PDB file of C-alpha atoms and ligand atoms in Angstrom:
ATOM      1  CA  MET A   1    -119.313  45.389 229.275  1.00  0.00           C
ATOM      2  CA  ALA A   2    -118.875  41.589 228.521  1.00  0.00           C
ATOM      3  CA  THR A   3    -118.355  38.499 230.343  1.00  0.00           C
ATOM      4  CA  THR A   4    -118.366  34.820 229.661  1.00  0.00           C
ATOM      5  CA  ASN A   5    -117.692  34.568 233.664  1.00  0.00           C
ATOM      6  CA  ASP A   6    -120.698  35.869 235.386  1.00  0.00           C
ATOM      7  CA  ASP A   7    -124.376  34.718 234.939  1.00  0.00           C
ATOM      8  CA  PRO A   8    -126.583  37.260 234.127  1.00  0.00           C
ATOM      9  CA  LEU A   9    -128.018  38.846 237.378  1.00  0.00           C
ATOM     10  CA  THR A  10    -125.137  38.406 239.549  1.00  0.00           C
ATOM     11  CA  LEU A  11    -123.358  41.150 236.588  1.00  0.00           C
ATOM     12  CA  ALA A  12    -126.795  42.885 237.247  1.00  0.00           C
ATOM     13  CA  ARG A  13    -126.653  43.629 240.195  1.00  0.00           C
ATOM     14  CA  ALA A  14    -123.288  44.499 240.413  1.00  0.00           C
ATOM     15  CA  ALA A  15    -124.065  47.104 237.472  1.00  0.00           C
ATOM     16  CA  LEU A  16    -127.330  48.745 238.909  1.00  0.00           C
ATOM     17  CA  PRO A  17    -125.886  50.819 241.300  1.00  0.00           C
ATOM     18  CA  HIS A  18    -123.810  52.486 238.724  1.00  0.00           C
ATOM     19  CA  ALA A  19    -127.368  53.461 236.845  1.00  0.00           C
ATOM     20  CA  TYR A  20    -127.656  57.259 236.274  1.00  0.00           C
ATOM     21  CA  ALA A  21    -130.995  58.142 236.771  1.00  0.00           C
ATOM     22  CA  PRO A  22    -131.472  61.535 238.910  1.00  0.00           C
ATOM     23  CA  TYR A  23    -134.314  62.738 237.414  1.00  0.00           C
ATOM     24  CA  SER A  24    -136.655  59.818 237.660  1.00  0.00           C
ATOM     25  CA  GLY A  25    -134.793  58.129 240.714  1.00  0.00           C
ATOM     26  CA  PHE A  26    -135.397  54.973 238.874  1.00  0.00           C
ATOM     27  CA  PRO A  27    -132.164  53.067 238.120  1.00  0.00           C
ATOM     28  CA  VAL A  28    -132.595  50.179 235.571  1.00  0.00           C
ATOM     29  CA  SER A  29    -129.621  47.403 234.630  1.00  0.00           C
ATOM     30  CA  ALA A  30    -129.942  45.274 231.738  1.00  0.00           C
ATOM     31  CA  VAL A  31    -128.119  42.828 230.800  1.00  0.00           C
ATOM     32  CA  VAL A  32    -127.816  41.047 227.110  1.00  0.00           C
ATOM     33  CA  VAL A  33    -126.709  37.047 226.190  1.00  0.00           C
ATOM     34  CA  SER A  34    -125.934  37.128 222.890  1.00  0.00           C
ATOM     35  CA  GLU A  35    -125.298  34.316 220.226  1.00  0.00           C
ATOM     36  CA  SER A  36    -122.130  32.904 221.509  1.00  0.00           C
ATOM     37  CA  GLY A  37    -123.025  33.177 225.474  1.00  0.00           C
ATOM     38  CA  ARG A  38    -121.306  36.055 226.273  1.00  0.00           C
ATOM     39  CA  ALA A  39    -122.917  38.486 228.173  1.00  0.00           C
ATOM     40  CA  TYR A  40    -123.208  42.822 227.966  1.00  0.00           C
ATOM     41  CA  VAL A  41    -124.754  44.849 230.786  1.00  0.00           C
ATOM     42  CA  GLY A  42    -126.171  48.869 230.606  1.00  0.00           C
ATOM     43  CA  VAL A  43    -127.375  51.498 232.962  1.00  0.00           C
ATOM     44  CA  ASN A  44    -129.977  53.410 232.226  1.00  0.00           C
ATOM     45  CA  VAL A  45    -128.226  57.472 231.658  1.00  0.00           C
ATOM     46  CA  GLU A  46    -130.781  60.500 232.165  1.00  0.00           C
ATOM     47  CA  ASN A  47    -129.976  63.537 230.755  1.00  0.00           C
ATOM     48  CA  ALA A  48    -131.167  67.293 232.280  1.00  0.00           C
ATOM     49  CA  ALA A  49    -132.353  67.907 228.806  1.00  0.00           C
ATOM     50  CA  TYR A  50    -134.758  64.750 229.534  1.00  0.00           C
ATOM     51  CA  PRO A  51    -135.793  62.918 226.302  1.00  0.00           C
ATOM     52  CA  LEU A  52    -132.249  62.067 225.939  1.00  0.00           C
ATOM     53  CA  ALA A  53    -132.308  59.638 228.741  1.00  0.00           C
ATOM     54  CA  ARG A  54    -130.997  56.437 227.655  1.00  0.00           C
ATOM     55  CA  CYS A  55    -132.585  52.694 228.534  1.00  0.00           C
ATOM     56  CA  ALA A  56    -130.328  50.676 229.866  1.00  0.00           C
ATOM     57  CA  GLU A  57    -131.368  48.069 227.440  1.00  0.00           C
ATOM     58  CA  GLN A  58    -129.975  49.845 224.379  1.00  0.00           C
ATOM     59  CA  ILE A  59    -126.542  50.792 226.490  1.00  0.00           C
ATOM     60  CA  ALA A  60    -126.355  46.667 226.743  1.00  0.00           C
ATOM     61  CA  VAL A  61    -127.556  46.179 222.975  1.00  0.00           C
ATOM     62  CA  GLY A  62    -125.217  49.389 221.397  1.00  0.00           C
ATOM     63  CA  ALA A  63    -121.825  47.467 224.019  1.00  0.00           C
ATOM     64  CA  MET A  64    -123.009  43.972 222.537  1.00  0.00           C
ATOM     65  CA  VAL A  65    -122.846  45.586 218.359  1.00  0.00           C
ATOM     66  CA  ALA A  66    -120.102  46.968 219.325  1.00  0.00           C
ATOM     67  CA  ALA A  67    -117.976  44.015 220.538  1.00  0.00           C
ATOM     68  CA  GLY A  68    -118.711  43.020 216.580  1.00  0.00           C
ATOM     69  CA  GLU A  69    -122.049  40.587 217.970  1.00  0.00           C
ATOM     70  CA  ARG A  70    -125.105  41.227 216.519  1.00  0.00           C
ATOM     71  CA  ARG A  71    -127.402  38.577 217.871  1.00  0.00           C
ATOM     72  CA  LEU A  72    -129.358  38.237 221.143  1.00  0.00           C
ATOM     73  CA  ARG A  73    -130.374  35.172 222.331  1.00  0.00           C
ATOM     74  CA  GLU A  74    -131.308  36.487 226.261  1.00  0.00           C
ATOM     75  CA  VAL A  75    -132.591  39.990 227.456  1.00  0.00           C
ATOM     76  CA  LEU A  76    -132.391  40.804 231.717  1.00  0.00           C
ATOM     77  CA  VAL A  77    -133.752  44.114 232.945  1.00  0.00           C
ATOM     78  CA  LEU A  78    -133.535  44.960 236.897  1.00  0.00           C
ATOM     79  CA  SER A  79    -135.334  47.245 238.504  1.00  0.00           C
ATOM     80  CA  THR A  80    -135.862  48.387 242.105  1.00  0.00           C
ATOM     81  CA  SER A  81    -139.438  48.218 241.255  1.00  0.00           C
ATOM     82  CA  PRO A  82    -142.088  46.018 243.422  1.00  0.00           C
ATOM     83  CA  GLU A  83    -143.477  44.767 240.056  1.00  0.00           C
ATOM     84  CA  PRO A  84    -140.212  44.520 237.743  1.00  0.00           C
ATOM     85  CA  ALA A  85    -139.948  46.790 234.951  1.00  0.00           C
ATOM     86  CA  THR A  86    -140.633  45.968 231.400  1.00  0.00           C
ATOM     87  CA  PRO A  87    -139.087  47.347 228.574  1.00  0.00           C
ATOM     88  CA  CYS A  88    -140.550  50.412 227.331  1.00  0.00           C
ATOM     89  CA  GLY A  89    -141.268  49.728 223.136  1.00  0.00           C
ATOM     90  CA  ALA A  90    -139.007  51.882 221.535  1.00  0.00           C
ATOM     91  CA  CYS A  91    -136.957  49.501 223.577  1.00  0.00           C
ATOM     92  CA  ARG A  92    -138.829  46.396 222.250  1.00  0.00           C
ATOM     93  CA  GLN A  93    -138.787  47.161 218.822  1.00  0.00           C
ATOM     94  CA  ILE A  94    -134.683  47.631 219.305  1.00  0.00           C
ATOM     95  CA  LEU A  95    -133.846  44.294 220.835  1.00  0.00           C
ATOM     96  CA  TYR A  96    -136.208  42.707 217.927  1.00  0.00           C
ATOM     97  CA  GLU A  97    -133.591  43.953 215.441  1.00  0.00           C
ATOM     98  CA  PHE A  98    -130.954  41.811 217.572  1.00  0.00           C
ATOM     99  CA  GLY A  99    -133.594  38.977 218.835  1.00  0.00           C
ATOM    100  CA  ASP A 100    -136.618  37.413 217.389  1.00  0.00           C
ATOM    101  CA  ALA A 101    -140.127  35.778 218.151  1.00  0.00           C
ATOM    102  CA  ASP A 102    -138.184  33.541 221.010  1.00  0.00           C
ATOM    103  CA  THR A 103    -135.853  35.311 222.577  1.00  0.00           C
ATOM    104  CA  VAL A 104    -136.539  34.539 225.978  1.00  0.00           C
ATOM    105  CA  VAL A 105    -136.927  38.778 228.111  1.00  0.00           C
ATOM    106  CA  VAL A 106    -136.446  37.981 232.100  1.00  0.00           C
ATOM    107  CA  CYS A 107    -137.830  41.029 233.949  1.00  0.00           C
ATOM    108  CA  ARG A 108    -136.881  41.070 237.735  1.00  0.00           C
ATOM    109  CA  SER A 109    -137.238  42.934 240.917  1.00  0.00           C
ATOM    110  CA  THR A 110    -134.578  43.328 243.402  1.00  0.00           C
ATOM    111  CA  GLN A 111    -137.217  42.988 245.704  1.00  0.00           C
ATOM    112  CA  GLY A 112    -137.659  39.304 244.339  1.00  0.00           C
ATOM    113  CA  SER A 113    -140.193  38.984 242.084  1.00  0.00           C
ATOM    114  CA  GLU A 114    -139.633  37.682 237.882  1.00  0.00           C
ATOM    115  CA  ARG A 115    -141.699  38.354 235.206  1.00  0.00           C
ATOM    116  CA  ARG A 116    -141.005  35.740 232.336  1.00  0.00           C
ATOM    117  CA  PHE A 117    -141.728  36.539 228.537  1.00  0.00           C
ATOM    118  CA  THR A 118    -140.513  35.567 225.219  1.00  0.00           C
ATOM    119  CA  LEU A 119    -139.678  39.373 222.876  1.00  0.00           C
ATOM    120  CA  GLY A 120    -142.736  37.591 219.795  1.00  0.00           C
ATOM    121  CA  GLU A 121    -144.996  38.487 223.090  1.00  0.00           C
ATOM    122  CA  LEU A 122    -143.684  41.869 224.034  1.00  0.00           C
ATOM    123  CA  LEU A 123    -143.783  43.277 220.397  1.00  0.00           C
ATOM    124  CA  PRO A 124    -146.267  41.016 218.396  1.00  0.00           C
ATOM    125  CA  GLU A 125    -146.622  41.995 214.831  1.00  0.00           C
ATOM    126  CA  ALA A 126    -142.695  43.693 215.168  1.00  0.00           C
ATOM    127  CA  PHE A 127    -141.134  45.565 212.026  1.00  0.00           C
ATOM    128  CA  ARG A 128    -138.490  44.229 210.013  1.00  0.00           C
ATOM    129  CA  LEU A 129    -137.412  45.804 207.138  1.00  0.00           C
ATOM    130  CA  ARG A 130    -135.801  42.352 206.112  1.00  0.00           C
ATOM    131  CA  ASP A 131    -133.188  40.174 208.563  1.00  0.00           C
ATOM    132  CA  GLU A 132    -129.835  43.077 208.013  1.00  0.00           C
ATOM    133  CA  ARG A 133    -128.168  40.702 210.719  1.00  0.00           C
TER     134      ARG A 133
HETATM  135  N1  THU B 201    -136.093  52.293 232.058  1.00  0.00           N
HETATM  136  C1  THU B 201    -134.362  51.436 231.636  1.00  0.00           C
HETATM  137  O1  THU B 201    -134.161  51.510 231.135  1.00  0.00           O
HETATM  138  N2  THU B 201    -135.629  50.671 230.855  1.00  0.00           N
HETATM  139  C2  THU B 201    -136.787  49.911 231.248  1.00  0.00           C
HETATM  140  O2  THU B 201    -137.407  48.804 230.843  1.00  0.00           O
HETATM  141  C3  THU B 201    -137.303  50.544 231.486  1.00  0.00           C
HETATM  142  C4  THU B 201    -137.392  51.780 231.482  1.00  0.00           C
HETATM  143  C5  THU B 201    -136.120  53.923 232.537  1.00  0.00           C
HETATM  144  C6  THU B 201    -135.459  55.285 231.658  1.00  0.00           C
HETATM  145  C7  THU B 201    -135.825  55.794 232.460  1.00  0.00           C
HETATM  146  O3  THU B 201    -134.324  56.754 232.294  1.00  0.00           O
HETATM  147  C8  THU B 201    -135.987  55.266 233.889  1.00  0.00           C
HETATM  148  O4  THU B 201    -136.649  54.264 233.593  1.00  0.00           O
HETATM  149  C9  THU B 201    -137.769  56.123 233.836  1.00  0.00           C
HETATM  150  O5  THU B 201    -138.155  56.079 233.340  1.00  0.00           O
END
């Protein structure tokens, strides 16, 4: 899902009820805003085979790449927990593939609290083979 019309928080709020998280009961939505300003939305998608769960960030990045974009400039992660969820380790590396140390990551709770990071803070010394974008 890509759109230029709505702000990331509006999109994340709209998508959150679509998260498929019957096993963890921990719904998450994520919006990645690309270099062009378009926003791509993802939600976590779990599976009866638990390790196959996909995080919201991964789905959002996939939507961006499928639309032909490869540079992200901002990420929003929305969860319902009192403390906003921060991207898991794997997602930090996946975000870094298309972002850089200065990419802004906003982690927000539906209960109101917010934490802001850069990808460099979340994943110092990230692995990069070379810049393939
Ligand atoms: N999850 C995300 O989708 N993104 C995050 O940033 C943290 C964790 C998902 C994975 C799993 O479906 C559920 O939250 C509980 O770990």
